[in-house]
């Protein structure tokens, strides 16, 4: 994982997240930490509302000690950042703090924002070239075959715990299902799938091991890539290797890494959160059972209220701009607050709840970098929830809702566990 060359440290301009005494703020203490053990999915929504009340749609935050950024929580402001590549780049080599050597080489942040040759870190023509290859490969996935793969995987997983009195639907179902399906799409066999799932979980953990887990993930993918070059098959890895865009080996490797991490984490969290709501929200459950709400509509309500990815780093200002009453300076990092934007009161009805059937959420990003795997993720999540509801209709929580455990991460709103009781 390569960082930009270290340059001499320079004075940070005023009114940017790197300056402790910019006008209108009282110093470093005003940068609300988006890190630490106490930051979990249970407390994040309230944090966003406190930030919105104090700072408006764009708030100063700290991603690590001394590493400051802007959290974009306004719906319109987020769309502006996501859509305007001439003002906001995806390339972290524009990040001032990284250029100045103020981000440690072993920082967990680099697992997410360290530059590599993948579509997530490119703009303009380079981005379009790599995105076309990834989108075309995803477009070759047969929906019928994917649905059968998800159903078969779901049935096998349910068979493994259906005879018990209790089960945990995060590790026993959502995590394993997402890992097995996504890695099968890459063309990986069961042993490789297990290695990939372990490395993906470590990369997404946002802790001291994240960078090492990212390297383990790359090693496993590189071995898979070279195997597929020798013996290609009907899978994403082989299709990327043979795409007319002629991606280099390192481009295929890093685009696969971005794809597998994003797909696994998003799909796992989407499934687990939907199941949690169906177990804890009797109105939602009865609306679905009574046919007043489709499962796709329920899935969209989840994306509005509890998107699988909370915050998406990063964008980097290419010039000084004014955004949401803030003076953003060239080189500042901006984090897309997907969850906070979905709760922006300026775009919700007076009741504060999204309109059923509205898919204008930003849970998958927006603009030219919006997630290209949305149809596949929806099919996986919908099928996983359908099969579980059909096979185990008597599920109920094994603990009070307020005792559910959450993973500590600034990036995802992820349940650590969803214990349920089976049977009548």
Short mmCIF file of C-alpha atoms in Angstrom, two decimals:
data_model
loop_
_atom_site.label_atom_id
_atom_site.label_comp_id
_atom_site.label_asym_id
_atom_site.label_seq_id
_atom_site.Cartn_x
_atom_site.Cartn_y
_atom_site.Cartn_z
CA UNK A 1 0.00 0.00 0.00
CA UNK A 2 1.78 3.14 -1.21
CA UNK A 3 1.48 6.61 0.29
CA UNK A 4 2.49 9.83 -1.41
CA UNK A 5 6.12 10.92 -0.91
CA UNK A 6 6.79 12.84 2.29
CA UNK A 7 7.17 16.58 1.76
CA UNK A 8 8.31 19.32 4.12
CA UNK A 9 5.60 20.34 6.54
CA UNK A 10 4.06 23.70 5.70
CA UNK A 11 1.81 26.07 7.59
CA UNK A 12 -1.82 24.93 7.44
CA UNK A 13 -4.20 27.59 6.04
CA UNK A 14 -6.81 28.96 8.42
CA UNK A 15 -10.40 27.68 8.36
CA UNK A 16 -9.42 24.17 7.28
CA UNK A 17 -9.75 20.96 9.33
CA UNK A 18 -6.01 20.88 9.92
CA UNK A 19 -5.91 24.24 11.71
CA UNK A 20 -6.66 24.29 15.45
CA UNK A 21 -7.74 27.92 15.66
CA UNK A 22 -9.72 28.73 12.56
CA UNK A 23 -12.36 31.48 12.90
CA UNK A 24 -15.67 30.38 14.36
CA UNK A 25 -14.23 27.43 16.25
CA UNK A 26 -12.59 27.02 19.62
CA UNK A 27 -9.70 24.77 18.66
CA UNK A 28 -8.99 21.08 18.45
CA UNK A 29 -11.71 20.14 20.89
CA UNK A 30 -14.33 21.17 18.35
CA UNK A 31 -13.24 18.40 15.99
CA UNK A 32 -15.57 15.64 17.13
CA UNK A 33 -13.75 12.26 17.09
CA UNK A 34 -15.00 9.67 14.61
CA UNK A 35 -12.81 7.00 16.15
CA UNK A 36 -12.44 5.10 19.40
CA UNK A 37 -14.01 2.13 21.14
CA UNK A 38 -17.11 4.05 22.17
CA UNK A 39 -18.11 4.80 18.59
CA UNK A 40 -20.64 2.16 17.54
CA UNK A 41 -23.81 1.81 15.51
CA UNK A 42 -26.05 2.39 18.50
CA UNK A 43 -24.80 5.91 19.17
CA UNK A 44 -23.99 7.15 15.69
CA UNK A 45 -27.46 8.53 14.71
CA UNK A 46 -27.60 10.73 17.82
CA UNK A 47 -24.06 11.94 17.14
CA UNK A 48 -25.01 13.04 13.63
CA UNK A 49 -27.95 15.04 14.93
CA UNK A 50 -25.78 16.75 17.55
CA UNK A 51 -23.26 17.65 14.86
CA UNK A 52 -26.02 18.91 12.56
CA UNK A 53 -27.52 21.08 15.31
CA UNK A 54 -24.15 22.61 16.18
CA UNK A 55 -22.46 22.89 12.80
CA UNK A 56 -25.10 22.60 10.09
CA UNK A 57 -24.72 20.31 7.07
CA UNK A 58 -20.89 20.19 7.14
CA UNK A 59 -19.07 19.48 10.41
CA UNK A 60 -15.39 19.38 11.47
CA UNK A 61 -14.38 15.91 12.66
CA UNK A 62 -11.23 14.01 13.58
CA UNK A 63 -10.62 10.60 11.98
CA UNK A 64 -7.64 9.96 14.26
CA UNK A 65 -5.70 12.14 16.70
CA UNK A 66 -4.60 15.19 14.74
CA UNK A 67 -6.15 13.92 11.48
CA UNK A 68 -9.01 16.27 10.67
CA UNK A 69 -11.65 16.26 7.94
CA UNK A 70 -15.10 17.58 7.05
CA UNK A 71 -18.14 15.31 7.52
CA UNK A 72 -20.71 16.18 4.83
CA UNK A 73 -24.13 15.45 6.36
CA UNK A 74 -26.41 17.58 4.18
CA UNK A 75 -28.18 15.72 1.37
CA UNK A 76 -27.70 18.48 -1.24
CA UNK A 77 -24.15 19.18 -0.11
CA UNK A 78 -23.29 15.48 -0.38
CA UNK A 79 -24.65 15.31 -3.91
CA UNK A 80 -22.57 18.33 -4.86
CA UNK A 81 -19.39 16.74 -3.53
CA UNK A 82 -20.15 13.37 -5.13
CA UNK A 83 -21.00 14.80 -8.55
CA UNK A 84 -18.48 17.59 -9.08
CA UNK A 85 -15.15 16.02 -9.94
CA UNK A 86 -13.74 19.37 -11.00
CA UNK A 87 -13.93 20.51 -7.37
CA UNK A 88 -13.56 17.26 -5.41
CA UNK A 89 -11.16 14.48 -6.34
CA UNK A 90 -11.16 10.81 -5.32
CA UNK A 91 -7.36 10.65 -5.45
CA UNK A 92 -5.90 10.75 -1.89
CA UNK A 93 -2.62 12.08 -3.24
CA UNK A 94 -4.37 15.46 -3.20
CA UNK A 95 -4.85 15.19 0.59
CA UNK A 96 -2.71 17.84 2.27
CA UNK A 97 -2.17 15.90 5.50
CA UNK A 98 -0.88 12.89 3.56
CA UNK A 99 1.41 15.05 1.41
CA UNK A 100 2.84 16.64 4.54
CA UNK A 101 3.55 13.27 6.16
CA UNK A 102 1.05 13.85 8.97
CA UNK A 103 -0.71 10.48 8.54
CA UNK A 104 1.35 7.63 10.05
CA UNK A 105 2.30 4.85 7.66
CA UNK A 106 0.61 2.29 9.94
CA UNK A 107 -2.62 4.28 10.36
CA UNK A 108 -5.79 2.15 9.98
CA UNK A 109 -7.10 4.95 7.77
CA UNK A 110 -4.74 3.91 4.99
CA UNK A 111 -6.65 0.65 4.60
CA UNK A 112 -9.47 2.85 3.25
CA UNK A 113 -7.78 5.93 1.81
CA UNK A 114 -4.26 4.83 0.88
CA UNK A 115 -3.91 5.29 -2.87
CA UNK A 116 -3.89 2.28 -5.18
CA UNK A 117 -4.74 1.82 -8.88
CA UNK A 118 -8.47 1.15 -8.46
CA UNK A 119 -11.59 2.95 -9.64
CA UNK A 120 -12.33 4.17 -6.11
CA UNK A 121 -9.17 6.32 -6.17
CA UNK A 122 -9.31 7.68 -9.71
CA UNK A 123 -11.02 10.53 -11.56
CA UNK A 124 -12.02 11.31 -15.11
CA UNK A 125 -10.77 9.12 -17.91
CA UNK A 126 -8.82 6.72 -15.67
CA UNK A 127 -11.88 6.16 -13.51
CA UNK A 128 -14.18 5.62 -16.51
CA UNK A 129 -11.78 3.09 -18.02
CA UNK A 130 -11.63 0.95 -14.87
CA UNK A 131 -15.31 1.41 -14.03
CA UNK A 132 -16.32 0.23 -17.50
CA UNK A 133 -14.42 -3.02 -16.94
CA UNK A 134 -15.90 -3.60 -13.47
CA UNK A 135 -19.44 -2.66 -14.58
CA UNK A 136 -19.24 -4.90 -17.65
CA UNK A 137 -17.99 -7.83 -15.57
CA UNK A 138 -20.83 -7.34 -13.07
CA UNK A 139 -23.28 -7.09 -15.96
CA UNK A 140 -22.28 -10.59 -17.08
CA UNK A 141 -23.47 -12.09 -13.79
CA UNK A 142 -26.63 -14.07 -14.58
CA UNK A 143 -29.43 -13.01 -12.21
CA UNK A 144 -31.09 -16.42 -12.24
CA UNK A 145 -27.85 -18.22 -11.41
CA UNK A 146 -27.03 -15.68 -8.70
CA UNK A 147 -30.47 -16.16 -7.15
CA UNK A 148 -30.00 -19.93 -7.10
CA UNK A 149 -26.54 -19.55 -5.57
CA UNK A 150 -27.93 -17.35 -2.78
CA UNK A 151 -30.88 -19.70 -2.11
CA UNK A 152 -28.65 -22.77 -1.99
CA UNK A 153 -26.16 -21.03 0.28
CA UNK A 154 -28.93 -19.73 2.54
CA UNK A 155 -30.54 -23.17 2.82
CA UNK A 156 -27.24 -24.83 3.74
CA UNK A 157 -26.49 -22.20 6.38
CA UNK A 158 -29.99 -22.47 7.87
CA UNK A 159 -29.69 -26.26 7.92
CA UNK A 160 -26.53 -25.86 10.03
CA UNK A 161 -28.41 -24.17 12.89
CA UNK A 162 -32.11 -24.89 12.34
CA UNK A 163 -32.08 -27.74 14.87
CA UNK A 164 -30.80 -25.55 17.69
CA UNK A 165 -32.79 -23.51 20.15
CA UNK A 166 -30.76 -20.35 19.45
CA UNK A 167 -28.54 -18.93 16.74
CA UNK A 168 -26.67 -15.72 15.98
CA UNK A 169 -27.75 -14.39 12.61
CA UNK A 170 -24.67 -12.18 12.10
CA UNK A 171 -21.82 -14.73 12.13
CA UNK A 172 -23.97 -17.79 11.35
CA UNK A 173 -25.97 -16.28 8.50
CA UNK A 174 -25.41 -12.73 7.18
CA UNK A 175 -21.61 -12.81 7.35
CA UNK A 176 -21.15 -16.32 5.98
CA UNK A 177 -23.75 -15.92 3.26
CA UNK A 178 -22.28 -12.64 1.97
CA UNK A 179 -18.72 -14.00 2.13
CA UNK A 180 -19.53 -17.25 0.32
CA UNK A 181 -21.64 -15.64 -2.40
CA UNK A 182 -19.28 -12.74 -3.12
CA UNK A 183 -16.17 -14.92 -3.22
CA UNK A 184 -17.95 -17.48 -5.42
CA UNK A 185 -18.64 -14.65 -7.85
CA UNK A 186 -14.89 -14.06 -7.96
CA UNK A 187 -14.38 -17.72 -8.86
CA UNK A 188 -12.84 -18.72 -5.51
CA UNK A 189 -13.24 -22.20 -4.04
CA UNK A 190 -14.20 -22.85 -0.40
CA UNK A 191 -10.69 -22.68 1.16
CA UNK A 192 -9.88 -19.44 -0.68
CA UNK A 193 -13.31 -18.10 0.23
CA UNK A 194 -12.56 -18.58 3.94
CA UNK A 195 -9.22 -16.77 3.64
CA UNK A 196 -10.84 -13.90 1.76
CA UNK A 197 -13.65 -13.56 4.31
CA UNK A 198 -11.14 -13.41 7.19
CA UNK A 199 -9.02 -10.78 5.43
CA UNK A 200 -12.06 -8.69 4.47
CA UNK A 201 -13.32 -8.67 8.06
CA UNK A 202 -9.90 -7.54 9.29
CA UNK A 203 -9.65 -4.79 6.68
CA UNK A 204 -13.07 -3.40 7.57
CA UNK A 205 -12.45 -3.49 11.33
CA UNK A 206 -10.77 -0.04 11.31
CA UNK A 207 -8.18 -1.03 13.91
CA UNK A 208 -4.43 -1.46 14.17
CA UNK A 209 -4.52 -4.68 12.10
CA UNK A 210 -6.46 -3.19 9.18
CA UNK A 211 -3.40 -2.40 7.06
CA UNK A 212 -1.97 -5.91 7.60
CA UNK A 213 -5.35 -7.48 6.81
CA UNK A 214 -5.45 -5.45 3.60
CA UNK A 215 -2.09 -6.89 2.59
CA UNK A 216 -3.28 -10.42 3.38
CA UNK A 217 -6.33 -9.79 1.21
CA UNK A 218 -4.12 -8.66 -1.68
CA UNK A 219 -1.92 -11.76 -1.40
CA UNK A 220 -4.93 -14.10 -1.55
CA UNK A 221 -6.42 -12.20 -4.49
CA UNK A 222 -3.11 -12.16 -6.36
CA UNK A 223 -2.88 -15.94 -6.13
CA UNK A 224 -6.48 -16.23 -7.34
CA UNK A 225 -5.83 -13.83 -10.19
CA UNK A 226 -2.82 -15.79 -11.44
CA UNK A 227 -4.74 -19.06 -11.18
CA UNK A 228 -7.54 -17.57 -13.31
CA UNK A 229 -5.03 -16.35 -15.87
CA UNK A 230 -3.93 -19.98 -16.28
CA UNK A 231 -7.45 -21.46 -16.12
CA UNK A 232 -10.16 -18.81 -16.70
CA UNK A 233 -13.78 -19.48 -15.83
CA UNK A 234 -17.21 -17.79 -15.83
CA UNK A 235 -16.36 -15.40 -12.98
CA UNK A 236 -15.59 -11.76 -12.25
CA UNK A 237 -11.84 -12.33 -11.97
CA UNK A 238 -11.58 -13.96 -15.40
CA UNK A 239 -13.85 -11.35 -17.02
CA UNK A 240 -11.76 -8.48 -15.65
CA UNK A 241 -8.56 -10.13 -16.89
CA UNK A 242 -9.94 -10.43 -20.44
CA UNK A 243 -11.87 -7.15 -20.67
CA UNK A 244 -11.10 -4.95 -23.72
CA UNK A 245 -10.01 -2.15 -21.36
CA UNK A 246 -6.83 -4.25 -20.90
CA UNK A 247 -6.38 -3.59 -17.20
CA UNK A 248 -2.90 -4.22 -15.85
CA UNK A 249 -2.48 -7.00 -13.32
CA UNK A 250 -2.20 -4.53 -10.42
CA UNK A 251 -5.37 -2.76 -11.61
CA UNK A 252 -7.30 -6.04 -11.69
CA UNK A 253 -5.92 -6.92 -8.25
CA UNK A 254 -6.89 -3.65 -6.56
CA UNK A 255 -10.27 -3.38 -8.25
CA UNK A 256 -11.06 -6.89 -7.05
CA UNK A 257 -9.98 -5.89 -3.53
CA UNK A 258 -12.25 -2.82 -3.56
CA UNK A 259 -15.11 -4.89 -4.95
CA UNK A 260 -14.89 -7.75 -2.46
CA UNK A 261 -14.55 -5.50 0.61
CA UNK A 262 -17.38 -3.18 -0.44
CA UNK A 263 -19.68 -6.00 -1.58
CA UNK A 264 -19.16 -8.20 1.47
CA UNK A 265 -19.53 -5.49 4.10
CA UNK A 266 -22.47 -3.75 2.44
CA UNK A 267 -24.41 -6.93 1.77
CA UNK A 268 -23.76 -8.42 5.22
CA UNK A 269 -24.87 -5.25 6.99
CA UNK A 270 -27.91 -4.78 4.74
CA UNK A 271 -29.12 -8.33 5.47
CA UNK A 272 -28.45 -8.12 9.22
CA UNK A 273 -30.08 -4.70 9.62
CA UNK A 274 -33.19 -5.74 7.69
CA UNK A 275 -33.54 -8.84 9.86
CA UNK A 276 -33.08 -6.74 13.00
CA UNK A 277 -35.87 -4.37 11.97
CA UNK A 278 -38.21 -7.22 11.11
CA UNK A 279 -37.58 -8.67 14.58
CA UNK A 280 -37.98 -5.39 16.46
CA UNK A 281 -40.44 -3.27 14.44
CA UNK A 282 -43.92 -4.86 14.61
CA UNK A 283 -45.41 -2.26 12.24
CA UNK A 284 -42.85 -3.00 9.56
CA UNK A 285 -43.23 -6.74 10.05
CA UNK A 286 -47.04 -6.69 9.91
CA UNK A 287 -46.98 -4.44 6.83
CA UNK A 288 -44.72 -6.94 5.09
CA UNK A 289 -46.70 -9.98 6.27
CA UNK A 290 -49.99 -8.37 5.22
CA UNK A 291 -48.82 -7.45 1.74
CA UNK A 292 -49.00 -3.69 2.38
CA UNK A 293 -45.26 -3.44 1.90
CA UNK A 294 -43.01 -5.36 -0.49
CA UNK A 295 -39.67 -6.71 0.61
CA UNK A 296 -37.92 -4.38 -1.83
CA UNK A 297 -39.72 -1.43 -0.23
CA UNK A 298 -38.61 -2.63 3.20
CA UNK A 299 -35.04 -2.91 1.92
CA UNK A 300 -35.21 0.68 0.68
CA UNK A 301 -36.49 1.90 4.04
CA UNK A 302 -33.41 0.29 5.58
CA UNK A 303 -31.17 2.13 3.11
CA UNK A 304 -32.76 5.45 4.10
CA UNK A 305 -32.75 4.92 7.85
CA UNK A 306 -29.79 2.62 8.50
CA UNK A 307 -27.54 2.40 5.41
CA UNK A 308 -24.91 -0.38 5.55
CA UNK A 309 -22.13 2.15 5.00
CA UNK A 310 -22.37 5.09 7.41
CA UNK A 311 -19.53 7.28 6.21
CA UNK A 312 -17.57 7.01 2.99
CA UNK A 313 -14.05 8.43 2.73
CA UNK A 314 -12.79 10.35 1.02
CA UNK A 315 -13.01 13.28 -1.31
CA UNK A 316 -10.28 15.88 -1.56
CA UNK A 317 -10.90 19.52 -2.40
CA UNK A 318 -9.03 20.61 -5.53
CA UNK A 319 -9.63 24.32 -4.84
CA UNK A 320 -11.00 26.54 -2.13
CA UNK A 321 -14.79 26.19 -2.06
CA UNK A 322 -17.66 27.21 0.19
CA UNK A 323 -19.79 24.26 1.25
CA UNK A 324 -22.62 24.34 3.76
CA UNK A 325 -21.45 27.62 5.34
CA UNK A 326 -17.90 26.23 5.65
CA UNK A 327 -14.76 27.43 3.92
CA UNK A 328 -13.20 24.25 2.57
CA UNK A 329 -9.58 24.68 1.50
CA UNK A 330 -7.73 22.95 -1.31
CA UNK A 331 -6.27 19.71 0.03
CA UNK A 332 -8.91 19.20 2.74
CA UNK A 333 -10.47 15.75 3.08
CA UNK A 334 -14.25 15.40 3.00
CA UNK A 335 -16.11 12.31 4.22
CA UNK A 336 -19.51 11.55 2.69
CA UNK A 337 -21.94 11.12 5.59
CA UNK A 338 -24.33 8.73 3.83
CA UNK A 339 -26.33 7.91 6.96
CA UNK A 340 -26.59 11.52 8.13
CA UNK A 341 -27.63 12.69 4.65
CA UNK A 342 -30.43 10.11 4.63
CA UNK A 343 -31.78 11.77 7.78
CA UNK A 344 -31.44 15.35 6.53
CA UNK A 345 -34.70 17.03 7.63
CA UNK A 346 -34.59 19.24 4.54
CA UNK A 347 -35.37 16.28 2.27
CA UNK A 348 -37.69 14.19 4.50
CA UNK A 349 -41.43 14.65 5.03
CA UNK A 350 -42.60 16.47 8.15
CA UNK A 351 -42.99 13.13 9.96
CA UNK A 352 -39.27 12.50 9.49
CA UNK A 353 -39.76 9.10 7.83
CA UNK A 354 -38.85 8.43 4.19
CA UNK A 355 -41.64 7.84 1.68
CA UNK A 356 -42.18 4.17 0.84
CA UNK A 357 -40.77 3.31 -2.57
CA UNK A 358 -38.46 6.33 -2.72
CA UNK A 359 -35.03 5.26 -3.97
CA UNK A 360 -33.42 8.69 -3.94
CA UNK A 361 -31.29 7.70 -0.96
CA UNK A 362 -27.50 7.98 -1.18
CA UNK A 363 -26.73 4.67 0.52
CA UNK A 364 -24.74 3.55 -2.55
CA UNK A 365 -23.13 6.92 -3.15
CA UNK A 366 -24.00 9.21 -6.04
CA UNK A 367 -22.56 10.65 -9.21
CA UNK A 368 -19.97 8.92 -11.40
CA UNK A 369 -18.69 6.89 -8.44
CA UNK A 370 -22.04 5.43 -7.36
CA UNK A 371 -21.71 1.72 -6.58
CA UNK A 372 -21.89 -0.33 -9.82
CA UNK A 373 -23.01 -3.50 -7.98
CA UNK A 374 -26.38 -2.26 -6.71
CA UNK A 375 -28.57 -4.78 -8.63
CA UNK A 376 -26.47 -7.72 -7.46
CA UNK A 377 -26.39 -6.50 -3.83
CA UNK A 378 -30.18 -6.07 -3.82
CA UNK A 379 -30.74 -9.54 -5.25
CA UNK A 380 -28.47 -11.12 -2.63
CA UNK A 381 -30.06 -9.22 0.28
CA UNK A 382 -33.64 -9.80 -0.89
CA UNK A 383 -33.12 -13.52 -1.45
CA UNK A 384 -31.31 -14.00 1.87
CA UNK A 385 -34.15 -12.35 3.81
CA UNK A 386 -36.84 -14.20 1.83
CA UNK A 387 -35.32 -17.63 2.46
CA UNK A 388 -34.85 -17.04 6.17
CA UNK A 389 -38.43 -15.76 6.63
CA UNK A 390 -39.79 -18.76 4.76
CA UNK A 391 -37.67 -21.35 6.57
CA UNK A 392 -37.87 -19.92 10.10
CA UNK A 393 -41.08 -17.92 10.49
CA UNK A 394 -41.06 -18.13 14.31
CA UNK A 395 -37.79 -16.25 14.87
CA UNK A 396 -37.63 -13.83 17.79
CA UNK A 397 -34.86 -11.91 19.52
CA UNK A 398 -33.07 -13.79 22.29
CA UNK A 399 -32.13 -10.56 24.13
CA UNK A 400 -33.85 -7.19 24.59
CA UNK A 401 -33.23 -4.89 21.63
CA UNK A 402 -31.30 -2.40 23.75
CA UNK A 403 -28.76 -5.12 24.58
CA UNK A 404 -27.80 -5.83 20.98
CA UNK A 405 -24.06 -5.45 20.45
CA UNK A 406 -22.60 -3.25 17.72
CA UNK A 407 -19.21 -3.31 16.07
CA UNK A 408 -17.11 -0.22 16.73
CA UNK A 409 -16.46 1.48 13.40
CA UNK A 410 -16.85 4.99 11.98
CA UNK A 411 -17.54 3.62 8.51
CA UNK A 412 -20.28 1.01 8.90
CA UNK A 413 -23.31 0.59 11.16
CA UNK A 414 -22.67 -3.05 11.78
CA UNK A 415 -24.27 -5.39 14.29
CA UNK A 416 -21.71 -7.51 16.11
CA UNK A 417 -24.40 -10.06 16.97
CA UNK A 418 -28.10 -10.76 16.36
CA UNK A 419 -29.02 -13.63 18.73
CA UNK A 420 -32.41 -15.21 18.03
CA UNK A 421 -34.56 -18.01 19.41
CA UNK A 422 -35.95 -20.54 16.96
CA UNK A 423 -39.22 -22.39 16.94
CA UNK A 424 -42.58 -21.56 18.50
#
